[in-house]
PDB file of C-alpha atoms in Angstrom:
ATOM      1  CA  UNK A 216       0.000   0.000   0.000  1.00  0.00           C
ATOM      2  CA  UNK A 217       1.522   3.645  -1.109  1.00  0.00           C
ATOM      3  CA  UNK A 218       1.745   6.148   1.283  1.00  0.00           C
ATOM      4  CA  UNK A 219      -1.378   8.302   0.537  1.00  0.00           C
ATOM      5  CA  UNK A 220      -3.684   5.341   0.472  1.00  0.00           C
ATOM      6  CA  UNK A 221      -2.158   4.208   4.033  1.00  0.00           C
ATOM      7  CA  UNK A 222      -2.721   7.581   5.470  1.00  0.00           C
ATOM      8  CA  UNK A 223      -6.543   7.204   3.751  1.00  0.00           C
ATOM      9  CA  UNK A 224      -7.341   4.080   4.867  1.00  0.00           C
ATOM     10  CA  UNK A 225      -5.655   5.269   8.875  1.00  0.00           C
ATOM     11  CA  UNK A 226      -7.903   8.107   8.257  1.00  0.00           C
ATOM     12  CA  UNK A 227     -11.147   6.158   7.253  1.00  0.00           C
ATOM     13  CA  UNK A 228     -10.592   3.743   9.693  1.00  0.00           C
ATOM     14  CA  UNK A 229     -10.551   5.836  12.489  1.00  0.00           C
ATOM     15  CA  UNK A 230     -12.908   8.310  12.079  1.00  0.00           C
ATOM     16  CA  UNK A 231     -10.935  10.938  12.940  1.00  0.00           C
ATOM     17  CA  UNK A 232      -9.858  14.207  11.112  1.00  0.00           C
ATOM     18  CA  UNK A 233      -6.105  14.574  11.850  1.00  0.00           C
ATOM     19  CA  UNK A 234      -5.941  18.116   9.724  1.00  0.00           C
ATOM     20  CA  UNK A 235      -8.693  19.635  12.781  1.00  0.00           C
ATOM     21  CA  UNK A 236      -5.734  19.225  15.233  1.00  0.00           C
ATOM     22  CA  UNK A 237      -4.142  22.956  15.971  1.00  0.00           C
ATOM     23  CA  UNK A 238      -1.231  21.226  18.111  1.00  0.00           C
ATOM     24  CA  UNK A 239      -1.624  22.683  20.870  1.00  0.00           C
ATOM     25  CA  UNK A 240      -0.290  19.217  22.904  1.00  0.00           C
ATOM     26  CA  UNK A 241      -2.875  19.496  25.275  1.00  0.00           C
ATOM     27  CA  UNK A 242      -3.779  15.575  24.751  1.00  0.00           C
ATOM     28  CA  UNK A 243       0.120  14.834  25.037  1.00  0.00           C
ATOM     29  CA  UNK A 244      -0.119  16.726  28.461  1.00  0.00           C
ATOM     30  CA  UNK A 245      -3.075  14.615  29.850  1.00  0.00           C
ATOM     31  CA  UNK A 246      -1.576  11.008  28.855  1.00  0.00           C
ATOM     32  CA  UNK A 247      -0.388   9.131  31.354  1.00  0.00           C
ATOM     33  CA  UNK A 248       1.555   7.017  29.277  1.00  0.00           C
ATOM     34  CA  UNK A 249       3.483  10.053  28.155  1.00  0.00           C
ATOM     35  CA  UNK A 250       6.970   9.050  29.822  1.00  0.00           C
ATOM     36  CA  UNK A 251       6.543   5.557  27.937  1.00  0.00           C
ATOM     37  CA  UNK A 252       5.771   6.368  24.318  1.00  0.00           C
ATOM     38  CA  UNK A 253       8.216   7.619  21.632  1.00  0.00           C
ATOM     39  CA  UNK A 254       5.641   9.111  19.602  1.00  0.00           C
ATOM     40  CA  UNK A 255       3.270  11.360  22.182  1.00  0.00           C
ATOM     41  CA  UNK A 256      -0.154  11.912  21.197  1.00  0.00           C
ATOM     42  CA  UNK A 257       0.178  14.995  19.513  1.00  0.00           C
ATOM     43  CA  UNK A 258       2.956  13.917  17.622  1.00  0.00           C
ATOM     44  CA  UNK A 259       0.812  10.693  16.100  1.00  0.00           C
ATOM     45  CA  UNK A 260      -1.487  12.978  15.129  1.00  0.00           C
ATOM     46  CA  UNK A 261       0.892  15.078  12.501  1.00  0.00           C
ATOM     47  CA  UNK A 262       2.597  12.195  11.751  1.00  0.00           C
ATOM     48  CA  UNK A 263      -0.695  10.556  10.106  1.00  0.00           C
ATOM     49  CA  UNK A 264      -1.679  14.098   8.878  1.00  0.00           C
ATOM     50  CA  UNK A 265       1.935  14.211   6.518  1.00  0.00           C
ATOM     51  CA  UNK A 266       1.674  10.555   6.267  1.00  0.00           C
ATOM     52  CA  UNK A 267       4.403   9.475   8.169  1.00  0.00           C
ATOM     53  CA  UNK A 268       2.854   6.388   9.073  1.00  0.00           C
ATOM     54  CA  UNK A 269       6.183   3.722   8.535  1.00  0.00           C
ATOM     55  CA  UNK A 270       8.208   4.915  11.513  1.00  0.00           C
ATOM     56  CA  UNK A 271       4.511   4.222  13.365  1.00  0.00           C
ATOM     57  CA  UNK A 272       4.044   1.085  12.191  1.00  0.00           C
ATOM     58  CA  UNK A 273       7.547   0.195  14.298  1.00  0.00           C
ATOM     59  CA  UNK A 274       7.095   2.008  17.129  1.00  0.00           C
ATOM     60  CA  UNK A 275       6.459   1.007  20.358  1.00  0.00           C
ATOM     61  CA  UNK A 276       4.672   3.444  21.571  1.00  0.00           C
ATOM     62  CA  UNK A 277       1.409   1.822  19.694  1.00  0.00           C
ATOM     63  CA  UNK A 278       1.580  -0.901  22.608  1.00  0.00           C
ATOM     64  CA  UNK A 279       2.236   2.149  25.347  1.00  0.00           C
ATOM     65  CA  UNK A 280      -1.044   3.732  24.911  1.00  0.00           C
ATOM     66  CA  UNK A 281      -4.105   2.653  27.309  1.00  0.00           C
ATOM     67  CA  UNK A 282      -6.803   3.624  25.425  1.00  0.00           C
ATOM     68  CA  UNK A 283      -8.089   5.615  28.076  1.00  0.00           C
ATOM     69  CA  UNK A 284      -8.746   8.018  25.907  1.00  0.00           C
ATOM     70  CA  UNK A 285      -7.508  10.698  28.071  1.00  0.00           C
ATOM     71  CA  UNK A 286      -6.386  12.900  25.405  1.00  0.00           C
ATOM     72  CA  UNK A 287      -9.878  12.459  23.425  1.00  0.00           C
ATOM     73  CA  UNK A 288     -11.722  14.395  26.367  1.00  0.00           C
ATOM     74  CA  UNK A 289      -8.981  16.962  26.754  1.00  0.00           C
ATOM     75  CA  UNK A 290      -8.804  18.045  22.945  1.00  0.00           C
ATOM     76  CA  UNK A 291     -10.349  21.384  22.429  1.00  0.00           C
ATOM     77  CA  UNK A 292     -10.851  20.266  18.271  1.00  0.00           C
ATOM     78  CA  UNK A 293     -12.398  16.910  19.165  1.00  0.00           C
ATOM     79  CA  UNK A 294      -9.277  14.922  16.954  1.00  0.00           C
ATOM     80  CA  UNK A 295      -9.055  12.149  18.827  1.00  0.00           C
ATOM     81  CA  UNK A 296      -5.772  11.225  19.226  1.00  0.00           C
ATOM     82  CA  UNK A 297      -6.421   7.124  20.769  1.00  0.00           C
ATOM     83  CA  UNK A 298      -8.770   6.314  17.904  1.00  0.00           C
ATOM     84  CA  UNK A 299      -5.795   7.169  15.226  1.00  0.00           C
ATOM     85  CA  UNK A 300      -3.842   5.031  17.614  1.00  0.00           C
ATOM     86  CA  UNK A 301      -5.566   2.629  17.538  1.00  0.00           C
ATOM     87  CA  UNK A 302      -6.425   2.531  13.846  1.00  0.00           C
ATOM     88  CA  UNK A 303      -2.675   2.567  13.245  1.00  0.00           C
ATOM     89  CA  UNK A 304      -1.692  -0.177  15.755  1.00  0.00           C
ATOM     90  CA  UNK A 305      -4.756  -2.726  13.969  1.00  0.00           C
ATOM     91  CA  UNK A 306      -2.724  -1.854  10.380  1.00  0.00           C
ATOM     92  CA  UNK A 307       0.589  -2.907  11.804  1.00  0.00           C
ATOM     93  CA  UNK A 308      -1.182  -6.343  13.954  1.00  0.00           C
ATOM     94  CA  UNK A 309      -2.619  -6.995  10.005  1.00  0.00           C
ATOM     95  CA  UNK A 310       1.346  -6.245   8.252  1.00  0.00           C
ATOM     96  CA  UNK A 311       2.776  -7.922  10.973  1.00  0.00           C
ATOM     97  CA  UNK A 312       0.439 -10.485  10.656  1.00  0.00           C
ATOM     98  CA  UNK A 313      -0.055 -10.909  14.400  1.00  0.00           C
ATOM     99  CA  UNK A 314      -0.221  -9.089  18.066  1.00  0.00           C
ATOM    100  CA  UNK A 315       3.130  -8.865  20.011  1.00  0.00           C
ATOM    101  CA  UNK A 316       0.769  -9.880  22.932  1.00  0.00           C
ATOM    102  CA  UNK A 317      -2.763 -11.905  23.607  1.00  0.00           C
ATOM    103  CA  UNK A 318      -5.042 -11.374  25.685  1.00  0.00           C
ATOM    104  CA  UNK A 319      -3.613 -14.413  27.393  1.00  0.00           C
ATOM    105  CA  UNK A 320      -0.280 -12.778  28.443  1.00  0.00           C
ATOM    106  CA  UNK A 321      -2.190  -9.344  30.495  1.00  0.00           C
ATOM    107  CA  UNK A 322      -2.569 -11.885  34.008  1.00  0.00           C
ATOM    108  CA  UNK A 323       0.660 -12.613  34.533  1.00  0.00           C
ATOM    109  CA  UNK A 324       1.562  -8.741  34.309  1.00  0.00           C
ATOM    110  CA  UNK A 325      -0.792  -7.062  36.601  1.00  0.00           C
ATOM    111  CA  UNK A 326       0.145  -6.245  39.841  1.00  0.00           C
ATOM    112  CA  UNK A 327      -1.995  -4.089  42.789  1.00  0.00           C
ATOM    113  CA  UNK A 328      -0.382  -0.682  41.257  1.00  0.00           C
ATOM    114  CA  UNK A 329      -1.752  -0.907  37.880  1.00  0.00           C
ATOM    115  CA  UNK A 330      -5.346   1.514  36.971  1.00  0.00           C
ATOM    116  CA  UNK A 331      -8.733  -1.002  36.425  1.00  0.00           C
ATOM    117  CA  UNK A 332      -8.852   1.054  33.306  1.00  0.00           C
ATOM    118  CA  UNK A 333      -5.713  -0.347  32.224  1.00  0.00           C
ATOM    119  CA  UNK A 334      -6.741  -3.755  32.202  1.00  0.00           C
ATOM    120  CA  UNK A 335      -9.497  -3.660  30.507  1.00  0.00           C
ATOM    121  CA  UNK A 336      -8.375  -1.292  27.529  1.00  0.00           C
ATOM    122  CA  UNK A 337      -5.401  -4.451  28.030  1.00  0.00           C
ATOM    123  CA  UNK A 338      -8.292  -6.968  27.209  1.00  0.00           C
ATOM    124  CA  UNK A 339      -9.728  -4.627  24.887  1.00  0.00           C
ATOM    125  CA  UNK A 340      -6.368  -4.109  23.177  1.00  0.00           C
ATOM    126  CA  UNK A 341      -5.234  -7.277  22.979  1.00  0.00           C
ATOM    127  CA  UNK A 342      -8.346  -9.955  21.949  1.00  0.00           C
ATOM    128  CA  UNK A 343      -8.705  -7.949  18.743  1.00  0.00           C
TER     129      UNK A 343
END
């Protein structure tokens, strides 16, 4: 797939409008997976915009976000940073031709510290 139609299909597959974002990094500052991911939230957003998807596809901070969708309810433009996420991190599971994790593999990784949101956008993440 070319780069345009990647960034199309991203775009269609998500929902969201990455050209409404003004970058104002107010869903990077609200993510509490920030310390964790290479890409922040923001920062996935322009990258899909320009089409920059490749370095995406390899990055590991597609497995860092929650899904909480913290940054989705502190975007003043409604963009939607976790859905592109998302939509980007199902692309490289179908390249890739399989999840680095299953659903199978969140158990033996929780501990008392960890959010009940976290485990089940886990779950949610990984029995797709």
């Amino acid at each position: 797939m070319n780069k345009q139609n990647l960034r199309d299909e991203i775009i269609r597959r998500s929902g969201v409008n990455p050209t409404k974002c003004m970058r104002c990094g107010k869903c990077s500052g609200t993510c509490p997976a920030f310390d964790e991911m290479e890409y922040h939230p923001h920062q996935f957003v322009y990258m899909v915009e320009s089409g920059d998807i490749e370095p995406l596809l390899e990055s590991k901070s597609l497995y860092r976000c929650l899904t909480c969708f913290a940054c989705v309810e502190r975007c003043p433009r409604s963009v939607e940073p976790a859905k592109l996420v998302e939509a980007v991190r199902l692309e490289a599971i179908r390249v890739q031709g399989n999840n680095h994790m299953t659903a199978n593999d969140v158990p033996a990784m929780l501990d008392s510290d960890i959010p009940q949101q976290a485990i089940v956008s886990a779950f949610r993440k990984y029995t797709k």
